[in-house]
mmCIF file with all atom_site columns, C-alpha atoms in Angstrom:
data_model
loop_
_atom_site.group_PDB
_atom_site.id
_atom_site.type_symbol
_atom_site.label_atom_id
_atom_site.label_alt_id
_atom_site.label_comp_id
_atom_site.label_asym_id
_atom_site.label_entity_id
_atom_site.label_seq_id
_atom_site.pdbx_PDB_ins_code
_atom_site.Cartn_x
_atom_site.Cartn_y
_atom_site.Cartn_z
_atom_site.occupancy
_atom_site.B_iso_or_equiv
_atom_site.pdbx_formal_charge
_atom_site.auth_seq_id
_atom_site.auth_comp_id
_atom_site.auth_asym_id
_atom_site.auth_atom_id
_atom_site.pdbx_PDB_model_num
ATOM 1   C CA . MET C 1 1   ? 20.237  -1.844  32.812  1.00 39.00 ? 2   MET C CA 1
ATOM 2   C CA . ASP C 1 2   ? 19.728  0.135   29.349  1.00 41.00 ? 3   ASP C CA 1
ATOM 3   C CA . THR C 1 3   ? 18.405  -1.933  26.259  1.00 41.00 ? 4   THR C CA 1
ATOM 4   C CA . LEU C 1 4   ? 19.840  0.394   23.122  1.00 44.00 ? 5   LEU C CA 1
ATOM 5   C CA . LEU C 1 5   ? 16.039  -0.474  20.711  1.00 39.00 ? 6   LEU C CA 1
ATOM 6   C CA . PRO C 1 6   ? 16.980  -0.205  16.975  1.00 41.00 ? 7   PRO C CA 1
ATOM 7   C CA . GLU C 1 7   ? 16.047  3.467   15.414  1.00 44.00 ? 8   GLU C CA 1
ATOM 8   C CA . PRO C 1 8   ? 12.998  3.356   13.893  1.00 41.00 ? 9   PRO C CA 1
ATOM 9   C CA . ALA C 1 9   ? 12.765  3.477   10.040  1.00 44.00 ? 10  ALA C CA 1
ATOM 10  C CA . ALA C 1 10  ? 12.907  5.998   8.429   1.00 43.00 ? 11  ALA C CA 1
ATOM 11  C CA . VAL C 1 11  ? 9.327   7.381   6.352   1.00 47.00 ? 12  VAL C CA 1
ATOM 12  C CA . PRO C 1 12  ? 8.860   10.703  4.467   1.00 51.00 ? 13  PRO C CA 1
ATOM 13  C CA . SER C 1 13  ? 7.538   13.446  5.863   1.00 50.00 ? 14  SER C CA 1
ATOM 14  C CA . HIS C 1 14  ? 6.002   16.250  3.961   1.00 53.00 ? 15  HIS C CA 1
ATOM 15  C CA . SER C 1 15  ? 4.818   19.459  5.427   1.00 58.00 ? 16  SER C CA 1
ATOM 16  C CA . PRO C 1 16  ? 0.869   19.403  5.901   1.00 63.00 ? 17  PRO C CA 1
ATOM 17  C CA . ARG C 1 17  ? -0.674  21.440  2.776   1.00 90.00 ? 18  ARG C CA 1
ATOM 18  C CA . THR C 1 18  ? -3.241  23.160  3.019   1.00 93.00 ? 19  THR C CA 1
ATOM 19  C CA . TRP C 1 19  ? -5.523  24.791  -0.351  1.00 93.00 ? 20  TRP C CA 1
ATOM 20  C CA . LEU C 1 20  ? -9.109  26.546  -0.182  1.00 94.00 ? 21  LEU C CA 1
ATOM 21  C CA . ARG C 1 21  ? -11.376 23.190  -1.870  1.00 93.00 ? 22  ARG C CA 1
ATOM 22  C CA . GLN C 1 22  ? -14.644 24.613  -3.725  1.00 93.00 ? 23  GLN C CA 1
ATOM 23  C CA . ILE C 1 23  ? -17.479 22.061  -2.697  1.00 93.00 ? 24  ILE C CA 1
ATOM 24  C CA . HIS C 1 24  ? -19.671 20.785  -5.661  1.00 90.00 ? 25  HIS C CA 1
ATOM 25  C CA . SER C 1 25  ? -23.117 21.470  -3.176  1.00 88.00 ? 26  SER C CA 1
ATOM 26  C CA . GLY C 1 26  ? -22.161 25.253  -2.616  1.00 90.00 ? 27  GLY C CA 1
ATOM 27  C CA . GLY C 1 27  ? -19.335 26.684  -0.233  1.00 92.00 ? 28  GLY C CA 1
ATOM 28  C CA . GLN C 1 28  ? -15.754 25.836  0.270   1.00 94.00 ? 29  GLN C CA 1
ATOM 29  C CA . ILE C 1 29  ? -13.559 24.333  3.024   1.00 93.00 ? 30  ILE C CA 1
ATOM 30  C CA . PHE C 1 30  ? -9.796  24.471  3.496   1.00 94.00 ? 31  PHE C CA 1
ATOM 31  C CA . GLU C 1 31  ? -8.660  21.343  3.115   1.00 94.00 ? 32  GLU C CA 1
ATOM 32  C CA . THR C 1 32  ? -4.381  20.254  4.882   1.00 95.00 ? 33  THR C CA 1
ATOM 33  C CA . CYS C 1 33  ? -3.211  16.987  3.517   1.00 95.00 ? 34  CYS C CA 1
ATOM 34  C CA . PRO C 1 34  ? -1.694  14.887  6.879   1.00 95.00 ? 35  PRO C CA 1
ATOM 35  C CA . ALA C 1 35  ? 2.561   14.432  7.012   1.00 94.00 ? 36  ALA C CA 1
ATOM 36  C CA . TRP C 1 36  ? 2.354   11.513  5.631   1.00 95.00 ? 37  TRP C CA 1
ATOM 37  C CA . CYS C 1 37  ? 0.720   12.144  2.198   1.00 96.00 ? 38  CYS C CA 1
ATOM 38  C CA . THR C 1 38  ? 2.579   12.371  -0.706  1.00 96.00 ? 39  THR C CA 1
ATOM 39  C CA . ASP C 1 39  ? -0.345  12.946  -3.204  1.00 95.00 ? 40  ASP C CA 1
ATOM 40  C CA . ASN C 1 40  ? -0.541  15.896  -5.663  1.00 93.00 ? 41  ASN C CA 1
ATOM 41  C CA . HIS C 1 41  ? -4.013  17.036  -5.157  1.00 93.00 ? 42  HIS C CA 1
ATOM 42  C CA . ARG C 1 42  ? -3.532  19.077  -8.130  1.00 90.00 ? 43  ARG C CA 1
ATOM 43  C CA . SER C 1 43  ? -7.486  17.810  -9.310  1.00 90.00 ? 44  SER C CA 1
ATOM 44  C CA . ASP C 1 44  ? -9.014  18.312  -5.878  1.00 91.00 ? 45  ASP C CA 1
ATOM 45  C CA . ASP C 1 45  ? -9.497  21.764  -6.107  1.00 90.00 ? 46  ASP C CA 1
ATOM 46  C CA . SER C 1 46  ? -13.354 20.956  -5.951  1.00 91.00 ? 47  SER C CA 1
ATOM 47  C CA . GLY C 1 47  ? -16.471 18.348  -5.933  1.00 91.00 ? 48  GLY C CA 1
ATOM 48  C CA . PHE C 1 48  ? -17.657 16.411  -3.610  1.00 92.00 ? 49  PHE C CA 1
ATOM 49  C CA . LEU C 1 49  ? -15.961 16.451  -0.111  1.00 90.00 ? 50  LEU C CA 1
ATOM 50  C CA . ASP C 1 50  ? -16.269 12.281  -0.201  1.00 91.00 ? 51  ASP C CA 1
ATOM 51  C CA . ASP C 1 51  ? -14.395 12.183  -2.896  1.00 92.00 ? 52  ASP C CA 1
ATOM 52  C CA . LEU C 1 52  ? -10.635 14.299  -1.338  1.00 95.00 ? 53  LEU C CA 1
ATOM 53  C CA . SER C 1 53  ? -8.456  11.224  -0.015  1.00 96.00 ? 54  SER C CA 1
ATOM 54  C CA . HIS C 1 54  ? -5.220  12.091  0.915   1.00 97.00 ? 55  HIS C CA 1
ATOM 55  C CA . GLY C 1 55  ? -2.363  8.555   0.232   1.00 97.00 ? 56  GLY C CA 1
ATOM 56  C CA . ALA C 1 56  ? 1.407   7.476   0.291   1.00 97.00 ? 57  ALA C CA 1
ATOM 57  C CA . HIS C 1 57  ? 1.433   4.470   -2.145  1.00 97.00 ? 58  HIS C CA 1
ATOM 58  C CA . PHE C 1 58  ? 4.828   2.588   -1.423  1.00 97.00 ? 59  PHE C CA 1
ATOM 59  C CA . ASN C 1 59  ? 6.353   -0.162  -4.280  1.00 96.00 ? 60  ASN C CA 1
ATOM 60  C CA . GLY C 1 60  ? 6.147   -3.299  -4.798  1.00 96.00 ? 61  GLY C CA 1
ATOM 61  C CA . PRO C 1 61  ? 9.052   -6.192  -5.793  1.00 96.00 ? 62  PRO C CA 1
ATOM 62  C CA . GLU C 1 62  ? 8.829   -6.953  -9.754  1.00 95.00 ? 63  GLU C CA 1
ATOM 63  C CA . LEU C 1 63  ? 9.114   -9.935  -10.505 1.00 95.00 ? 64  LEU C CA 1
ATOM 64  C CA . PRO C 1 64  ? 9.660   -11.988 -13.886 1.00 94.00 ? 65  PRO C CA 1
ATOM 65  C CA . VAL C 1 65  ? 6.099   -13.607 -14.335 1.00 93.00 ? 66  VAL C CA 1
ATOM 66  C CA . SER C 1 66  ? 5.367   -15.599 -18.162 1.00 93.00 ? 67  SER C CA 1
ATOM 67  C CA . ASP C 1 67  ? 3.382   -14.586 -20.175 1.00 86.00 ? 68  ASP C CA 1
ATOM 68  C CA . ALA C 1 68  ? 2.407   -16.285 -23.380 1.00 88.00 ? 69  ALA C CA 1
ATOM 69  C CA . GLU C 1 69  ? 2.927   -13.597 -26.273 1.00 89.00 ? 70  GLU C CA 1
ATOM 70  C CA . HIS C 1 70  ? 5.600   -11.655 -24.451 1.00 86.00 ? 71  HIS C CA 1
ATOM 71  C CA . GLY C 1 71  ? 7.905   -13.688 -22.892 1.00 90.00 ? 72  GLY C CA 1
ATOM 72  C CA . SER C 1 72  ? 8.794   -12.409 -19.456 1.00 93.00 ? 73  SER C CA 1
ATOM 73  C CA . LEU C 1 73  ? 6.992   -9.577  -18.152 1.00 91.00 ? 74  LEU C CA 1
ATOM 74  C CA . PRO C 1 74  ? 8.137   -7.830  -14.689 1.00 93.00 ? 75  PRO C CA 1
ATOM 75  C CA . MET C 1 75  ? 4.511   -7.651  -12.100 1.00 93.00 ? 76  MET C CA 1
ATOM 76  C CA . PRO C 1 76  ? 4.824   -5.824  -9.729  1.00 95.00 ? 77  PRO C CA 1
ATOM 77  C CA . VAL C 1 77  ? 4.135   -7.927  -6.554  1.00 96.00 ? 78  VAL C CA 1
ATOM 78  C CA . PHE C 1 78  ? 2.381   -6.724  -2.919  1.00 97.00 ? 79  PHE C CA 1
ATOM 79  C CA . ALA C 1 79  ? 2.764   -2.756  -3.394  1.00 97.00 ? 80  ALA C CA 1
ATOM 80  C CA . GLY C 1 80  ? -0.201  -0.635  -2.268  1.00 97.00 ? 81  GLY C CA 1
ATOM 81  C CA . ARG C 1 81  ? -1.017  2.322   -1.010  1.00 97.00 ? 82  ARG C CA 1
ATOM 82  C CA . ILE C 1 82  ? -1.788  3.923   3.252   1.00 98.00 ? 83  ILE C CA 1
ATOM 83  C CA . ASN C 1 83  ? -5.105  5.645   2.584   1.00 98.00 ? 84  ASN C CA 1
ATOM 84  C CA . VAL C 1 84  ? -7.766  7.749   4.233   1.00 98.00 ? 85  VAL C CA 1
ATOM 85  C CA . ASP C 1 85  ? -10.832 8.579   2.694   1.00 97.00 ? 86  ASP C CA 1
ATOM 86  C CA . PRO C 1 86  ? -11.291 11.124  5.766   1.00 96.00 ? 87  PRO C CA 1
ATOM 87  C CA . TYR C 1 87  ? -15.087 12.396  4.729   1.00 96.00 ? 88  TYR C CA 1
ATOM 88  C CA . SER C 1 88  ? -15.997 8.666   4.515   1.00 96.00 ? 89  SER C CA 1
ATOM 89  C CA . GLU C 1 89  ? -19.110 7.584   6.399   1.00 96.00 ? 90  GLU C CA 1
ATOM 90  C CA . ASP C 1 90  ? -17.144 3.681   6.488   1.00 96.00 ? 91  ASP C CA 1
ATOM 91  C CA . PRO C 1 91  ? -15.440 3.932   9.812   1.00 96.00 ? 92  PRO C CA 1
ATOM 92  C CA . ARG C 1 92  ? -13.104 1.542   7.425   1.00 97.00 ? 93  ARG C CA 1
ATOM 93  C CA . ARG C 1 93  ? -12.314 4.764   4.947   1.00 97.00 ? 94  ARG C CA 1
ATOM 94  C CA . SER C 1 94  ? -12.349 7.553   7.463   1.00 97.00 ? 95  SER C CA 1
ATOM 95  C CA . VAL C 1 95  ? -9.845  6.286   9.321   1.00 98.00 ? 96  VAL C CA 1
ATOM 96  C CA . PRO C 1 96  ? -5.645  5.595   7.852   1.00 98.00 ? 97  PRO C CA 1
ATOM 97  C CA . HIS C 1 97  ? -6.059  2.094   6.450   1.00 98.00 ? 98  HIS C CA 1
ATOM 98  C CA . ILE C 1 98  ? -3.538  -0.435  4.134   1.00 98.00 ? 99  ILE C CA 1
ATOM 99  C CA . HIS C 1 99  ? -4.462  -0.800  0.577   1.00 98.00 ? 100 HIS C CA 1
ATOM 100 C CA . LEU C 1 100 ? -2.543  -3.890  -0.760  1.00 98.00 ? 101 LEU C CA 1
ATOM 101 C CA . GLU C 1 101 ? -2.332  -5.066  -3.669  1.00 97.00 ? 102 GLU C CA 1
ATOM 102 C CA . PRO C 1 102 ? -0.527  -8.736  -3.705  1.00 96.00 ? 103 PRO C CA 1
ATOM 103 C CA . PHE C 1 103 ? -0.441  -9.264  -7.228  1.00 93.00 ? 104 PHE C CA 1
ATOM 104 C CA . GLN C 1 104 ? -1.388  -5.993  -10.535 1.00 90.00 ? 105 GLN C CA 1
ATOM 105 C CA . ASP C 1 105 ? -4.956  -4.974  -10.528 1.00 90.00 ? 106 ASP C CA 1
ATOM 106 C CA . GLU C 1 106 ? -5.677  -6.714  -7.189  1.00 95.00 ? 107 GLU C CA 1
ATOM 107 C CA . VAL C 1 107 ? -6.810  -5.333  -4.697  1.00 96.00 ? 108 VAL C CA 1
ATOM 108 C CA . MET C 1 108 ? -7.276  -6.218  -0.093  1.00 97.00 ? 109 MET C CA 1
ATOM 109 C CA . GLU C 1 109 ? -8.753  -3.289  0.412   1.00 96.00 ? 110 GLU C CA 1
ATOM 110 C CA . CYS C 1 110 ? -8.932  -1.037  3.688   1.00 97.00 ? 111 CYS C CA 1
ATOM 111 C CA . LEU C 1 111 ? -6.623  -3.274  6.186   1.00 98.00 ? 112 LEU C CA 1
ATOM 112 C CA . ASP C 1 112 ? -6.487  -1.842  9.258   1.00 98.00 ? 113 ASP C CA 1
ATOM 113 C CA . PRO C 1 113 ? -2.548  -2.576  11.318  1.00 98.00 ? 114 PRO C CA 1
ATOM 114 C CA . ARG C 1 114 ? -4.149  -5.554  12.453  1.00 98.00 ? 115 ARG C CA 1
ATOM 115 C CA . GLU C 1 115 ? -5.161  -7.387  9.621   1.00 98.00 ? 116 GLU C CA 1
ATOM 116 C CA . PHE C 1 116 ? -2.183  -6.012  7.687   1.00 98.00 ? 117 PHE C CA 1
ATOM 117 C CA . ALA C 1 117 ? -0.459  -7.340  10.127  1.00 98.00 ? 118 ALA C CA 1
ATOM 118 C CA . ALA C 1 118 ? -1.730  -10.782 9.813   1.00 98.00 ? 119 ALA C CA 1
ATOM 119 C CA . VAL C 1 119 ? -1.183  -10.353 5.693   1.00 98.00 ? 120 VAL C CA 1
ATOM 120 C CA . ILE C 1 120 ? 2.483   -9.669  6.865   1.00 97.00 ? 121 ILE C CA 1
ATOM 121 C CA . ALA C 1 121 ? 2.551   -13.035 8.895   1.00 98.00 ? 122 ALA C CA 1
ATOM 122 C CA . GLN C 1 122 ? 1.489   -15.023 6.006   1.00 98.00 ? 123 GLN C CA 1
ATOM 123 C CA . VAL C 1 123 ? 4.110   -13.732 3.844   1.00 97.00 ? 124 VAL C CA 1
ATOM 124 C CA . ARG C 1 124 ? 6.707   -13.919 6.136   1.00 97.00 ? 125 ARG C CA 1
ATOM 125 C CA . ALA C 1 125 ? 5.816   -17.612 6.773   1.00 98.00 ? 126 ALA C CA 1
ATOM 126 C CA . HIS C 1 126 ? 5.495   -18.608 3.740   1.00 97.00 ? 127 HIS C CA 1
ATOM 127 C CA . CYS C 1 127 ? 8.849   -17.272 2.071   1.00 97.00 ? 128 CYS C CA 1
ATOM 128 C CA . ASP C 1 128 ? 10.052  -19.489 5.622   1.00 98.00 ? 129 ASP C CA 1
ATOM 129 C CA . ARG C 1 129 ? 8.469   -22.089 3.639   1.00 98.00 ? 130 ARG C CA 1
ATOM 130 C CA . LEU C 1 130 ? 9.923   -21.153 -0.045  1.00 97.00 ? 131 LEU C CA 1
ATOM 131 C CA . ASP C 1 131 ? 13.458  -21.164 2.025   1.00 97.00 ? 132 ASP C CA 1
ATOM 132 C CA . GLU C 1 132 ? 12.388  -24.737 2.849   1.00 98.00 ? 133 GLU C CA 1
ATOM 133 C CA . VAL C 1 133 ? 11.566  -25.485 -1.358  1.00 98.00 ? 134 VAL C CA 1
ATOM 134 C CA . HIS C 1 134 ? 14.717  -23.660 -2.135  1.00 98.00 ? 135 HIS C CA 1
ATOM 135 C CA . ALA C 1 135 ? 16.814  -25.997 -0.039  1.00 98.00 ? 136 ALA C CA 1
ATOM 136 C CA . GLN C 1 136 ? 15.013  -29.132 -1.430  1.00 98.00 ? 137 GLN C CA 1
ATOM 137 C CA . LEU C 1 137 ? 15.869  -27.732 -4.848  1.00 97.00 ? 138 LEU C CA 1
ATOM 138 C CA . VAL C 1 138 ? 19.049  -28.113 -4.452  1.00 97.00 ? 139 VAL C CA 1
ATOM 139 C CA . LYS C 1 139 ? 19.441  -30.903 -3.207  1.00 97.00 ? 140 LYS C CA 1
ATOM 140 C CA . ALA C 1 140 ? 16.692  -32.860 -6.094  1.00 97.00 ? 141 ALA C CA 1
ATOM 141 C CA . ARG C 1 141 ? 19.605  -31.067 -8.935  1.00 96.00 ? 142 ARG C CA 1
ATOM 142 C CA . ALA C 1 142 ? 22.663  -32.333 -6.721  1.00 96.00 ? 143 ALA C CA 1
ATOM 143 C CA . GLU C 1 143 ? 21.323  -35.935 -6.488  1.00 96.00 ? 144 GLU C CA 1
ATOM 144 C CA . TYR C 1 144 ? 19.929  -35.392 -10.423 1.00 91.00 ? 145 TYR C CA 1
ATOM 145 C CA . ARG C 1 145 ? 23.448  -35.082 -11.514 1.00 81.00 ? 146 ARG C CA 1
#
């Protein structure tokens, strides 16, 4: 029996871009972006080898967070970036990894697929718990009246 599998989620793919890069210590090298890289690399035409990174940002939902001075402000949560630093000596950075911002200005760096899956599982479990709390709130409000 054939099982129909869902189509994989569409991931934007860009044609790999190649450019000539001047190396600060002398010489030059042709750089090529991975197909998934969405960085513009406008200022990456020269520099140190390890200054280069490739990446693709992903947005997170914005939640209205209370602010004493401004009332409520939108705060992005769980935004981040798929990233690779191809010339890094750190093996965690020299392969594609996730930089995740659980909330603005706080970063979980260099998550590999296993670590990122663990974060997703924790968040999913917490959302299940929030569903339970929501049901408790609905019940509490009904009893309160």
